[in-house]
Coordinates of C-alpha atoms and ligand atoms in Angstrom, one line a residue:
X1 CA 1.4 -163.8 95.0
X2 CA 4.5 -164.8 96.9
X3 CA 5.0 -163.1 100.3
X4 CA 7.4 -163.5 103.2
X5 CA 5.6 -164.6 106.4
X6 CA 7.4 -164.0 109.7
X7 CA 6.3 -165.3 113.1
X8 CA 7.8 -163.0 115.8
X9 CA 9.3 -163.7 119.1
X10 CA 11.6 -166.6 118.3
X11 CA 15.3 -166.9 119.1
X12 CA 17.6 -165.7 116.2
X13 CA 21.2 -166.6 116.7
X14 CA 24.2 -168.1 115.0
X15 CA 26.6 -167.5 112.1
X16 CA 25.7 -166.2 108.7
X17 CA 28.0 -165.6 105.7
X18 CA 27.4 -162.7 103.2
X19 CA 27.8 -162.8 99.5
X20 CA 29.7 -160.5 97.2
X21 CA 28.5 -156.9 97.0
X22 CA 25.6 -156.3 94.6
X23 CA 26.7 -152.7 94.1
X24 CA 30.2 -153.8 93.1
X25 CA 29.3 -156.9 91.0
X26 CA 27.0 -154.9 88.8
X27 CA 29.7 -152.4 87.9
X28 CA 32.4 -155.1 87.5
X29 CA 30.2 -156.9 85.1
X30 CA 29.8 -153.6 83.1
X31 CA 33.5 -153.1 83.3
X32 CA 34.3 -156.4 81.5
X33 CA 33.3 -154.6 78.3
X34 CA 36.6 -152.7 78.6
X35 CA 38.7 -155.8 78.4
X36 CA 37.8 -157.7 75.2
X37 CA 38.1 -161.4 76.0
X38 CA 37.0 -163.7 78.9
X39 CA 36.9 -162.2 82.4
X40 CA 36.0 -164.5 85.3
X41 CA 34.1 -162.9 88.2
X42 CA 34.0 -164.8 91.5
X43 CA 31.9 -164.2 94.6
X44 CA 29.1 -162.8 92.4
X45 CA 25.8 -162.8 94.4
X46 CA 23.0 -164.8 92.8
X47 CA 20.3 -162.1 92.9
X48 CA 17.9 -160.7 90.3
X49 CA 19.8 -157.5 89.7
X50 CA 22.8 -159.5 88.6
X51 CA 20.6 -161.5 86.2
X52 CA 19.4 -158.3 84.7
X53 CA 23.0 -157.0 84.2
X54 CA 23.7 -160.4 82.5
X55 CA 20.9 -159.7 80.1
X56 CA 22.2 -156.2 79.4
X57 CA 25.6 -157.7 78.5
X58 CA 24.0 -160.4 76.3
X59 CA 22.0 -157.7 74.5
X60 CA 25.3 -156.0 73.7
X61 CA 26.7 -159.2 72.2
X62 CA 28.6 -160.7 75.2
X63 CA 28.4 -164.3 76.3
X64 CA 27.7 -164.8 80.0
X65 CA 28.4 -168.3 81.2
X66 CA 27.4 -169.3 84.7
X67 CA 30.3 -171.5 85.9
X68 CA 28.8 -172.1 89.3
X69 CA 26.4 -170.3 91.6
X70 CA 28.8 -167.5 92.3
X71 CA 31.1 -167.5 89.3
X72 CA 30.5 -165.9 86.0
X73 CA 32.7 -166.2 82.9
X74 CA 31.9 -163.2 80.6
X75 CA 33.3 -163.1 77.1
X76 CA 33.2 -159.5 75.8
X77 CA 35.2 -160.1 72.6
X78 CA 32.0 -160.5 70.7
X79 CA 30.4 -157.2 72.0
X80 CA 29.2 -155.5 68.8
X81 CA 26.4 -153.3 69.9
X82 CA 26.4 -150.1 72.0
X83 CA 22.7 -149.8 72.6
X84 CA 20.9 -150.7 75.9
X85 CA 17.1 -150.8 75.5
X86 CA 14.6 -149.2 77.8
X87 CA 13.0 -152.6 78.8
X88 CA 16.2 -153.4 80.7
X89 CA 17.2 -150.0 82.0
X90 CA 13.6 -149.6 83.3
X91 CA 14.0 -152.8 85.3
X92 CA 17.3 -151.7 86.8
X93 CA 18.8 -148.2 86.9
X94 CA 22.3 -149.5 87.4
X95 CA 22.2 -150.6 83.7
X96 CA 23.4 -147.1 83.0
X97 CA 26.8 -148.3 84.3
X98 CA 27.5 -149.5 80.7
X99 CA 27.5 -145.9 79.4
X100 CA 31.2 -145.3 80.4
X101 CA 32.6 -148.6 79.2
X102 CA 30.8 -148.4 75.9
X103 CA 32.1 -144.9 75.3
X104 CA 35.6 -146.0 76.1
X105 CA 35.4 -149.0 73.8
X106 CA 33.4 -147.7 70.9
X107 CA 33.4 -143.9 71.3
X108 CA 29.6 -144.1 71.3
X109 CA 26.7 -145.4 73.3
X110 CA 22.9 -145.3 73.2
X111 CA 21.4 -145.9 76.7
X112 CA 17.7 -145.4 77.5
X113 CA 17.2 -142.7 80.1
X114 CA 16.3 -144.4 83.5
X115 CA 12.9 -143.4 84.9
X116 CA 12.4 -142.4 88.4
X117 CA 12.2 -145.1 91.1
X118 CA 10.7 -145.6 94.5
X119 CA 13.5 -143.8 96.3
X120 CA 13.5 -140.6 94.3
X121 CA 14.2 -139.1 90.9
X122 CA 17.8 -140.4 90.7
X123 CA 19.0 -138.1 88.0
X124 CA 22.1 -138.7 85.9
X125 CA 23.0 -135.0 85.2
X126 CA 26.4 -135.4 87.0
X127 CA 27.3 -138.4 84.8
X128 CA 26.4 -136.3 81.7
X129 CA 28.3 -133.1 82.8
X130 CA 31.4 -135.1 83.7
X131 CA 31.4 -137.0 80.4
X132 CA 30.9 -133.7 78.5
X133 CA 34.1 -132.4 80.1
X134 CA 35.9 -135.4 78.6
X135 CA 34.6 -134.5 75.1
X136 CA 31.4 -136.6 75.0
X137 CA 28.5 -135.0 73.1
X138 CA 24.9 -135.9 74.1
X139 CA 21.7 -135.9 72.2
X140 CA 18.4 -136.9 73.7
X141 CA 16.0 -138.6 71.5
X142 CA 12.6 -139.9 72.8
X143 CA 14.1 -140.7 76.2
X144 CA 17.2 -142.3 74.8
X145 CA 20.6 -140.8 75.5
X146 CA 22.8 -140.8 72.4
X147 CA 26.4 -140.2 73.5
X148 CA 29.4 -140.0 71.2
X149 CA 33.0 -138.7 71.4
X150 CA 33.7 -137.4 67.8
X151 CA 37.2 -136.2 68.8
X152 CA 37.9 -139.2 71.1
X153 CA 37.9 -138.9 74.9
X154 CA 40.3 -136.5 76.3
X155 CA 41.3 -136.3 80.0
X156 CA 40.0 -133.3 82.0
X157 CA 39.4 -132.3 85.6
X158 CA 35.8 -132.9 86.7
X159 CA 34.5 -131.6 90.1
X160 CA 31.3 -133.4 91.1
X161 CA 28.6 -131.4 92.8
X162 CA 27.9 -134.4 95.1
X163 CA 30.0 -137.5 95.6
X164 CA 27.8 -139.6 93.4
X165 CA 28.7 -143.3 93.3
X166 CA 27.3 -143.9 89.8
X167 CA 28.8 -140.8 88.3
X168 CA 32.2 -141.6 89.8
X169 CA 32.1 -145.1 88.4
X170 CA 30.9 -144.1 84.9
X171 CA 33.7 -141.4 84.7
X172 CA 36.4 -143.9 85.8
X173 CA 35.3 -146.4 83.2
X174 CA 34.9 -143.8 80.4
X175 CA 38.3 -142.4 81.0
X176 CA 40.5 -145.5 81.1
X177 CA 41.7 -145.0 77.5
X178 CA 41.2 -141.2 77.4
X179 CA 44.1 -139.1 76.1
X180 CA 46.1 -137.7 79.1
X181 CA 45.0 -137.5 82.7
X182 CA 41.4 -137.4 84.1
X183 CA 40.9 -136.1 87.6
X184 CA 37.7 -136.7 89.4
X185 CA 37.4 -134.3 92.3
X186 CA 34.8 -134.8 95.1
X187 CA 34.7 -138.4 94.0
X188 CA 32.6 -141.0 95.8
X189 CA 34.8 -143.1 98.2
X190 CA 32.6 -146.3 98.6
X191 CA 34.5 -149.6 98.9
X192 CA 32.7 -150.7 95.7
X193 CA 34.5 -148.0 93.9
X194 CA 37.9 -149.2 95.2
X195 CA 36.9 -152.7 94.1
X196 CA 36.2 -151.4 90.6
X197 CA 39.4 -149.5 90.4
X198 CA 41.3 -152.5 91.7
X199 CA 39.9 -154.8 88.9
X200 CA 40.5 -152.2 86.2
X201 CA 44.1 -151.8 87.4
X202 CA 44.5 -155.6 87.3
X203 CA 43.3 -155.3 83.7
X204 CA 46.1 -152.8 83.0
X205 CA 44.5 -149.5 83.7
X206 CA 46.2 -146.7 85.6
X207 CA 43.9 -145.4 88.3
X208 CA 45.2 -143.8 91.4
X209 CA 43.4 -142.5 94.5
X210 CA 40.3 -144.7 94.5
X211 CA 38.8 -144.5 98.0
X212 CA 39.9 -140.9 98.4
X213 CA 38.0 -137.8 97.2
X214 CA 40.5 -137.2 94.3
X215 CA 40.9 -140.0 91.7
X216 CA 43.4 -139.7 88.9
X217 CA 43.1 -141.8 85.8
X218 CA 46.0 -141.9 83.3
X219 CA 44.8 -143.1 79.9
X220 CA 46.3 -146.4 78.7
X221 CA 45.9 -148.6 75.7
X222 CA 44.0 -152.0 75.6
X223 CA 43.0 -153.7 78.8
X224 CA 43.2 -157.4 79.2
X225 CA 40.7 -159.8 80.9
X226 CA 41.3 -161.0 84.4
X227 CA 39.9 -163.2 87.2
X228 CA 38.6 -161.1 90.0
X229 CA 36.6 -161.8 93.2
X230 CA 33.9 -159.3 94.2
X231 CA 34.3 -157.5 97.5
X232 CA 32.0 -158.8 100.4
X233 CA 28.7 -157.0 100.7
X234 CA 28.9 -154.5 103.6
X235 CA 25.1 -153.8 103.3
X236 CA 24.0 -157.4 103.4
X237 CA 26.4 -157.7 106.4
X238 CA 25.0 -154.6 108.0
X239 CA 21.5 -156.0 107.6
X240 CA 22.4 -159.1 109.6
X241 CA 24.3 -157.0 112.1
X242 CA 21.1 -155.1 112.6
X243 CA 19.1 -158.4 113.0
X244 CA 21.5 -159.4 115.8
X245 CA 21.2 -156.0 117.4
X246 CA 17.4 -156.0 117.2
X247 CA 16.9 -159.6 118.5
X248 CA 19.7 -159.4 121.0
X249 CA 21.2 -162.9 120.9
X250 CA 24.7 -163.3 119.4
X251 CA 24.9 -163.2 115.6
X252 CA 28.2 -163.6 113.8
X253 CA 28.4 -162.1 110.3
X254 CA 31.2 -163.4 108.1
X255 CA 32.6 -162.7 104.6
X256 CA 33.2 -158.9 104.6
X257 CA 35.6 -156.3 105.9
X258 CA 34.2 -154.8 109.1
X259 CA 36.1 -151.5 108.3
X260 CA 33.6 -151.0 105.5
X261 CA 30.8 -150.7 108.2
X262 CA 32.9 -148.4 110.4
X263 CA 30.4 -145.7 111.2
X264 CA 27.5 -148.1 111.4
X265 CA 29.3 -150.2 114.0
X266 CA 30.2 -147.1 116.0
X267 CA 26.6 -145.9 116.0
X268 CA 25.3 -149.4 116.9
X269 CA 27.7 -149.5 119.9
X270 CA 26.2 -146.2 121.0
X271 CA 22.8 -147.8 120.7
X272 CA 23.9 -150.4 123.3
X273 CA 24.9 -153.2 121.0
X274 CA 28.0 -155.2 121.9
X275 CA 30.3 -155.4 118.9
X276 CA 33.2 -157.9 118.7
X277 CA 35.4 -157.4 115.7
X278 CA 37.2 -160.3 113.9
X279 CA 39.3 -160.3 110.8
X280 CA 36.6 -160.8 108.3
X281 CA 33.7 -161.0 110.7
X282 CA 31.8 -159.3 113.4
X283 CA 29.7 -160.7 116.3
X284 CA 26.9 -158.6 117.8
X285 CA 24.7 -159.2 120.8
X286 CA 22.8 -157.1 123.3
X287 CA 21.7 -157.4 126.9
X288 CA 20.3 -154.0 127.8
X289 CA 17.7 -151.9 126.0
X290 CA 18.3 -150.1 122.7
X291 CA 19.5 -146.6 123.2
X292 CA 18.2 -143.9 120.8
X293 CA 20.9 -142.3 118.7
X294 CA 20.5 -139.6 115.9
X295 CA 21.6 -140.8 112.5
X296 CA 22.2 -138.8 109.3
X297 CA 23.0 -140.5 106.0
X298 CA 25.9 -139.3 103.9
X299 CA 28.2 -140.7 101.2
X300 CA 31.0 -143.1 102.5
X301 CA 32.5 -142.9 105.1
X302 CA 29.3 -141.4 106.4
X303 CA 26.3 -143.5 107.5
X304 CA 25.1 -145.4 104.4
X305 CA 21.6 -144.6 103.1
X306 CA 21.4 -148.3 102.3
X307 CA 21.4 -149.0 106.1
X308 CA 18.9 -146.3 107.0
X309 CA 15.7 -148.4 107.0
X310 CA 17.3 -151.4 108.9
X311 CA 18.6 -148.9 111.6
X312 CA 15.2 -147.1 111.9
X313 CA 13.8 -150.5 112.7
X314 CA 16.0 -150.7 115.8
X315 CA 15.3 -147.1 116.7
X316 CA 11.6 -147.7 116.5
X317 CA 11.8 -150.0 119.6
X318 CA 14.6 -148.0 121.4
X319 CA 14.1 -146.5 124.8
X320 CA 13.4 -142.9 123.8
X321 CA 13.3 -140.5 120.8
X322 CA 15.8 -139.6 118.1
X323 CA 16.0 -138.0 114.6
X324 CA 17.0 -139.8 111.4
X325 CA 18.0 -137.5 108.6
X326 CA 18.2 -138.7 105.0
X327 CA 20.6 -136.6 103.0
X328 CA 21.3 -138.9 100.0
X329 CA 17.9 -139.7 98.4
X330 CA 14.6 -137.9 98.6
X331 CA 11.6 -140.1 99.3
X332 CA 13.4 -142.8 101.2
X333 CA 11.1 -142.9 104.2
X334 CA 8.3 -145.1 102.7
X335 CA 9.5 -147.9 104.9
X336 CA 8.5 -145.7 107.9
X337 CA 4.8 -145.6 106.9
X338 CA 4.8 -149.4 106.6
X339 CA 6.4 -149.7 110.0
X340 CA 3.6 -147.5 111.4
X341 CA 1.2 -150.3 110.5
X342 CA 3.2 -152.4 113.0
X343 CA 2.7 -149.9 115.8
X344 CA 5.8 -147.7 115.5
X345 CA 5.7 -143.9 116.3
X346 CA 7.5 -142.1 113.5
X347 CA 6.8 -138.6 112.2
X348 CA 8.3 -137.5 108.9
X349 CA 9.2 -133.9 108.4
X350 CA 10.8 -133.4 105.0
X351 CA 14.0 -135.3 105.1
X352 CA 13.9 -135.9 108.8
X353 CA 12.1 -138.6 110.7
X354 CA 11.4 -138.2 114.3
X355 CA 11.3 -141.6 115.9
X356 CA 9.8 -142.2 119.3
X357 CA 10.6 -145.7 120.5
X358 CA 7.7 -147.9 121.4
X359 CA 7.9 -150.9 123.8
X360 CA 6.8 -153.4 121.2
X361 CA 5.7 -153.9 117.6
X362 CA 2.8 -155.9 116.4
X363 CA 2.5 -158.2 113.4
X364 CA 0.7 -156.7 110.3
X365 CA 0.4 -157.0 106.6
X366 CA 2.9 -154.7 105.1
X367 CA 4.3 -154.0 101.6
X368 CA 8.0 -153.9 100.8
X369 CA 8.5 -150.3 99.4
X370 CA 12.1 -150.9 98.1
X371 CA 15.0 -153.2 98.5
X372 CA 16.3 -152.2 102.0
X373 CA 12.9 -151.2 103.3
X374 CA 11.7 -154.7 102.4
X375 CA 14.5 -156.4 104.3
X376 CA 13.9 -154.1 107.3
X377 CA 10.2 -155.0 107.4
X378 CA 11.1 -158.7 107.6
X379 CA 13.5 -157.8 110.5
X380 CA 10.7 -155.9 112.3
X381 CA 8.5 -159.0 112.0
X382 CA 11.2 -161.0 113.9
X383 CA 10.4 -159.0 117.1
X384 CA 6.8 -158.2 116.5
X385 CA 3.9 -159.9 118.3
X386 CA 2.2 -162.4 116.0
X387 CA 2.5 -162.8 112.3
X388 CA 3.9 -160.2 109.8
X389 CA 3.3 -160.7 106.1
X390 CA 5.6 -158.7 103.7
X391 CA 4.4 -158.4 100.1
X392 CA 6.2 -157.1 97.0
X393 CA 9.2 -159.2 97.9
X394 CA 10.7 -159.0 94.4
X395 CA 12.4 -155.8 95.8
X396 CA 14.2 -158.0 98.4
X397 CA 15.2 -160.6 95.8
X398 CA 16.9 -157.8 93.8
X399 CA 19.7 -157.5 96.4
X400 CA 19.6 -160.3 99.0
X401 CA 20.5 -163.9 98.0
X402 CA 18.5 -166.5 100.0
X403 CA 17.5 -163.9 102.6
X404 CA 14.7 -166.1 104.0
X405 CA 16.9 -169.3 104.1
X406 CA 19.7 -167.4 105.9
X407 CA 17.3 -166.1 108.5
X408 CA 15.9 -169.6 109.0
X409 CA 19.4 -171.0 109.5
X410 CA 19.7 -168.5 112.4
X411 CA 16.5 -169.9 113.9
X412 CA 13.9 -167.4 112.6
X413 CA 10.4 -168.6 111.9
X414 CA 10.2 -167.1 108.5
X415 CA 9.1 -168.5 105.1
X416 CA 8.0 -167.7 101.6
X417 CA 4.4 -168.5 101.0
X418 CA 2.1 -168.2 98.1
X419 CA -1.2 -166.6 98.8
X420 CA -4.0 -165.8 96.4
X421 CA -3.7 -162.4 94.8
X422 CA -7.2 -160.9 95.2
X423 CA -6.3 -158.1 92.9
X424 CA -7.7 -155.2 94.9
X425 CA -5.3 -152.9 93.2
X426 CA -7.5 -152.9 90.1
X427 CA -10.6 -151.8 91.9
Ligands
UD1_1 C1 24.4 -146.2 94.4 C2 24.0 -147.6 94.9 C3 22.8 -147.4 95.9 C4 23.3 -146.4 97.0 C5 23.8 -145.1 96.5 C6 24.3 -144.2 97.5 C7 24.3 -149.0 93.1 C8 23.7 -149.9 92.0 N1 23.5 -148.4 93.8 O1 23.3 -145.6 93.7 O2 22.5 -148.7 96.5 O3 22.1 -146.1 97.9 O4 24.8 -145.4 95.5 O5 25.3 -144.8 98.3 O6 25.5 -149.0 93.2 N2 22.3 -137.7 91.7 C9 22.0 -136.6 90.9 N3 22.6 -136.6 89.6 C10 23.4 -137.6 89.2 C11 23.7 -138.7 90.0 C12 23.2 -138.7 91.3 O7 21.3 -135.7 91.3 O8 23.9 -137.4 88.1 C13 21.7 -137.8 93.0 C14 20.8 -139.0 93.2 O9 19.5 -138.7 92.7 C15 20.8 -139.2 94.7 C16 22.3 -138.9 95.0 O10 22.8 -138.0 94.0 O11 19.9 -138.3 95.3 C17 23.2 -140.0 95.2 O12 23.2 -140.8 94.0 P1 24.4 -141.8 93.7 O13 25.5 -141.7 94.7 O14 24.7 -141.6 92.2 O15 23.7 -143.2 93.8 P2 23.6 -144.4 92.7 O16 24.9 -144.6 92.1 O17 22.4 -144.2 91.9

């Protein structure tokens, strides 16, 4: 069993460069289905979720060539299947991003229904309701979604109940060829959605308003392949900003647009962290104690749920108490119970966590509950007394490229080690 071992109390400082955004790269890969031919994606992170999306595309008949560590050449001219099996969707829920592109290209798709996951039920009812408004008919068969558009896709106005990232993306991709105009009202505004719309427009689509709550898609004919670079990962950047804020010594994070972390940086400033903005970088440091600040997660431009665990890690050692409210996913406080094992004082009440800062954390054996929670536990280990061992690190590998190496380059005493798996789970 491979674990991440962290020795706390060492200096962590320097410059780190982030990769392209996981949440954008996965959707851009799915979107290549819409432009038959060879699309080149640059700045693609080398992480396991991207490898799974590569398998999904291959399963559909595409060729995925790895040009170099961060460049993929995807030939979708050979895509001749519209079925995505459960074995892949079960590994990564974002595989459902092929639903929209397959419907647009073939007028039909079979996608296995994603199961629940660690951070909640993660339903896809809004994807389905929106696509139905465009003329898609759904049939559920043994956990597979059979979707077809017998009369073709026809533009309509869809008002989402909640600004869902996945539903907004699937609707954009499904409607690029739809007859007439599609309007998505209460659309998600995340930078990754803007990146998707930008690439589709480069391919010849006509999408207006991405980044605002109302997106308008005018149906067009064939799209053509392009070369496109994935937007920088604001969440990977935010994680290293949090590392700098936690340890206190200057950390410069490069390779992303600091505006994409707007509210996070404002909150961190209130927490007593010095923030110096550069053009595509930010430098953080801290000389005084961490100040507790209430946080509530919301869709962009609100505080990202994907930064909640890393931020709770800072608040756990702040000088006082505060409340963290999770509004986007149910069941996203599992990280907090692991952090308790390191001596934090956090009480969960429904979707609120009351965090009383403690003077210090202590090293412990903890288990990564999900992607961001796993990264946050490694962070906690950096300032804890003694040794912290984080298991189930495959979660971290899903979304962070060379996380341990990047921390080591900043001076952290951290490494991946293989320890015997004594198999207690089976008892
Ligand atoms: C994406 C991101 C994830 C991020 C999240 C919110 C990817 C691969 N993942 O996930 O990292 O945390 O946005 O910023 O891009 N919901 C429904 N019905 C639906 C769709 C969503 O009830 O049809 C609910 C979900 O269960 C969740 C909330 O809406 O509680 C937000 O989900 P959504 O914005 O769709 O997140 P994802 O696209 O799954």
